[in-house]
CSV table of C-alpha atoms in Angstrom, one decimal:
chain,number,residue,atom,x,y,z
A,1,MET,CA,25.1,21.1,15.9
A,2,ASN,CA,21.8,20.4,13.6
A,3,PRO,CA,19.4,17.8,14.9
A,4,LYS,CA,19.2,14.7,12.8
A,5,PRO,CA,16.4,15.0,10.2
A,6,SER,CA,13.3,12.9,10.4
A,7,TYR,CA,12.3,10.5,7.6
A,8,THR,CA,8.9,9.5,8.3
A,9,ILE,CA,6.0,8.8,5.8
A,10,ASP,CA,2.8,7.8,7.5
A,11,VAL,CA,0.8,5.3,5.3
A,12,GLN,CA,-3.1,4.9,5.9
A,13,VAL,CA,-5.1,2.3,3.8
A,14,GLU,CA,-8.6,2.1,3.3
A,15,THR,CA,-10.2,-1.3,1.6
A,16,ARG,CA,-13.3,-2.4,0.1
A,17,PHE,CA,-14.7,-5.3,-1.6
A,18,VAL,CA,-15.6,-5.3,-5.3
A,19,PRO,CA,-18.5,-7.5,-5.8
A,20,ASP,CA,-19.2,-7.0,-9.5
A,21,GLN,CA,-15.5,-8.0,-10.4
A,22,SER,CA,-15.6,-11.1,-7.9
A,23,LYS,CA,-16.5,-14.4,-8.8
A,24,PRO,CA,-16.7,-16.4,-5.5
A,25,HIS,CA,-17.7,-19.6,-7.0
A,26,ASP,CA,-14.5,-19.6,-9.0
A,27,ASN,CA,-12.5,-18.5,-6.0
A,28,ARG,CA,-12.1,-14.9,-7.3
A,29,TYR,CA,-12.3,-12.2,-4.8
A,30,VAL,CA,-11.4,-8.6,-6.1
A,31,PHE,CA,-10.5,-5.9,-3.3
A,32,ALA,CA,-9.8,-2.3,-4.0
A,33,TYR,CA,-7.7,-0.4,-1.5
A,34,THR,CA,-6.9,3.4,-1.2
A,35,VAL,CA,-3.6,4.4,0.1
A,36,THR,CA,-2.8,8.1,1.6
A,37,LEU,CA,0.9,8.7,2.1
A,38,HIS,CA,1.7,11.7,4.4
A,39,ASN,CA,5.4,13.2,4.7
A,40,ALA,CA,5.6,13.6,8.2
A,41,GLY,CA,9.3,14.0,8.1
A,42,ASP,CA,11.1,17.1,7.7
A,43,VAL,CA,12.8,16.1,4.4
A,44,PRO,CA,11.5,16.0,1.0
A,45,ALA,CA,11.2,12.6,-0.5
A,46,ARG,CA,10.5,10.6,-3.6
A,47,LEU,CA,8.7,7.0,-3.5
A,48,LEU,CA,11.0,4.8,-5.5
A,49,THR,CA,9.7,1.3,-5.2
A,50,ARG,CA,6.9,-0.8,-3.5
A,51,HIS,CA,7.1,-4.1,-1.8
A,52,TRP,CA,3.9,-5.9,-0.9
A,53,VAL,CA,3.3,-9.3,0.7
A,54,ILE,CA,-0.1,-10.5,0.2
A,55,THR,CA,-1.2,-13.6,2.0
A,56,ASP,CA,-4.8,-15.4,1.5
A,57,ALA,CA,-6.7,-17.4,4.1
A,58,ASN,CA,-5.0,-20.6,2.8
A,59,GLY,CA,-1.7,-19.3,3.5
A,60,LYS,CA,-0.8,-18.5,0.0
A,61,VAL,CA,1.9,-15.8,-0.1
A,62,GLU,CA,2.5,-13.6,-3.2
A,63,GLU,CA,5.2,-11.2,-3.1
A,64,VAL,CA,5.0,-7.9,-5.4
A,65,ARG,CA,7.8,-5.6,-6.1
A,66,GLY,CA,7.8,-2.8,-8.7
A,67,GLU,CA,8.8,0.7,-9.3
A,68,GLY,CA,6.7,3.5,-8.0
A,69,VAL,CA,2.7,3.2,-7.4
A,70,VAL,CA,0.3,3.3,-10.3
A,71,GLY,CA,2.9,4.4,-12.8
A,72,GLU,CA,4.0,7.3,-10.6
A,73,GLN,CA,6.9,7.9,-8.2
A,74,PRO,CA,5.5,10.8,-6.4
A,75,TRP,CA,7.7,13.5,-4.8
A,76,MET,CA,6.5,14.9,-1.4
A,77,ARG,CA,7.5,17.7,0.6
A,78,PRO,CA,7.1,17.8,4.3
A,79,GLY,CA,3.7,18.1,5.1
A,80,ASP,CA,2.4,16.7,1.4
A,81,ARG,CA,-0.1,14.1,0.9
A,82,TYR,CA,-0.3,11.6,-2.1
A,83,GLN,CA,-3.1,9.3,-2.4
A,84,TYR,CA,-3.8,6.5,-5.1
A,85,SER,CA,-6.1,3.6,-5.5
A,86,SER,CA,-5.3,0.0,-6.5
A,87,GLY,CA,-6.6,-3.4,-6.2
A,88,ALA,CA,-5.6,-7.1,-5.4
A,89,VAL,CA,-7.3,-10.4,-6.5
A,90,LEU,CA,-7.4,-13.4,-3.8
A,91,ASP,CA,-8.5,-17.0,-4.0
A,92,THR,CA,-10.1,-16.6,-0.6
A,93,ALA,CA,-12.8,-14.2,0.9
A,94,VAL,CA,-10.3,-13.0,3.5
A,95,GLY,CA,-6.7,-12.1,3.3
A,96,THR,CA,-4.0,-9.6,4.3
A,97,MET,CA,-1.4,-7.3,3.0
A,98,GLN,CA,1.5,-5.5,4.1
A,99,GLY,CA,5.0,-4.2,3.2
A,100,SER,CA,6.9,-1.1,2.6
A,101,TYR,CA,7.8,1.7,0.3
A,102,GLN,CA,11.3,2.5,-0.5
A,103,MET,CA,11.9,6.4,-0.4
A,104,LEU,CA,14.7,8.5,-1.4
A,105,ALA,CA,15.1,11.9,0.4
A,106,ASP,CA,16.5,14.7,-1.0
A,107,ASP,CA,19.6,14.6,1.0
A,108,GLY,CA,20.4,11.1,-0.5
A,109,THR,CA,19.1,9.3,2.4
A,110,ARG,CA,17.3,6.3,1.6
A,111,PHE,CA,14.7,4.9,4.0
A,112,ASP,CA,11.5,2.5,4.0
A,113,ALA,CA,7.8,3.5,4.7
A,114,PRO,CA,6.5,0.7,6.4
A,115,ILE,CA,2.9,-0.4,5.6
A,116,ALA,CA,1.4,-2.0,8.6
A,117,PRO,CA,-0.7,-5.5,8.2
A,118,PHE,CA,-4.2,-4.5,7.0
A,119,THR,CA,-7.2,-7.1,6.2
A,120,LEU,CA,-9.0,-7.7,2.9
A,121,SER,CA,-12.5,-9.0,3.5
A,122,ILE,CA,-15.8,-9.4,2.0
A,123,PRO,CA,-18.5,-7.7,4.2
A,124,ARG,CA,-20.2,-9.9,6.8
A,125,THR,CA,-23.9,-10.5,5.8
A,126,LEU,CA,-26.3,-10.3,8.8
A,127,HIS,CA,-29.2,-13.0,9.1
């Protein structure tokens, strides 16, 4: 009997504040984030859709769903990495994002790759 295949996509996120696109006096805070996906499972898989939950410091929640990421639906063999950058605009200087990618393995299995919550915040200024 063959062992059950592993469906694992590791997701790492790095964020940064984009001051030249932000207008704090207008409650507009722009953040960029770079996501690195790593197929840590043993079956090739394609990223079909994304689901983000974005929450600002006022508790305002925005859900974003869509096909692929940055116009692509990357297919990753075991061990492959895929990286992309995108952005988010908040009404507050701090917020969080989390969600999941919906994946389709080559064997027909659908599974989710969770995106752990991460913080978007302007750099702290030291006085």
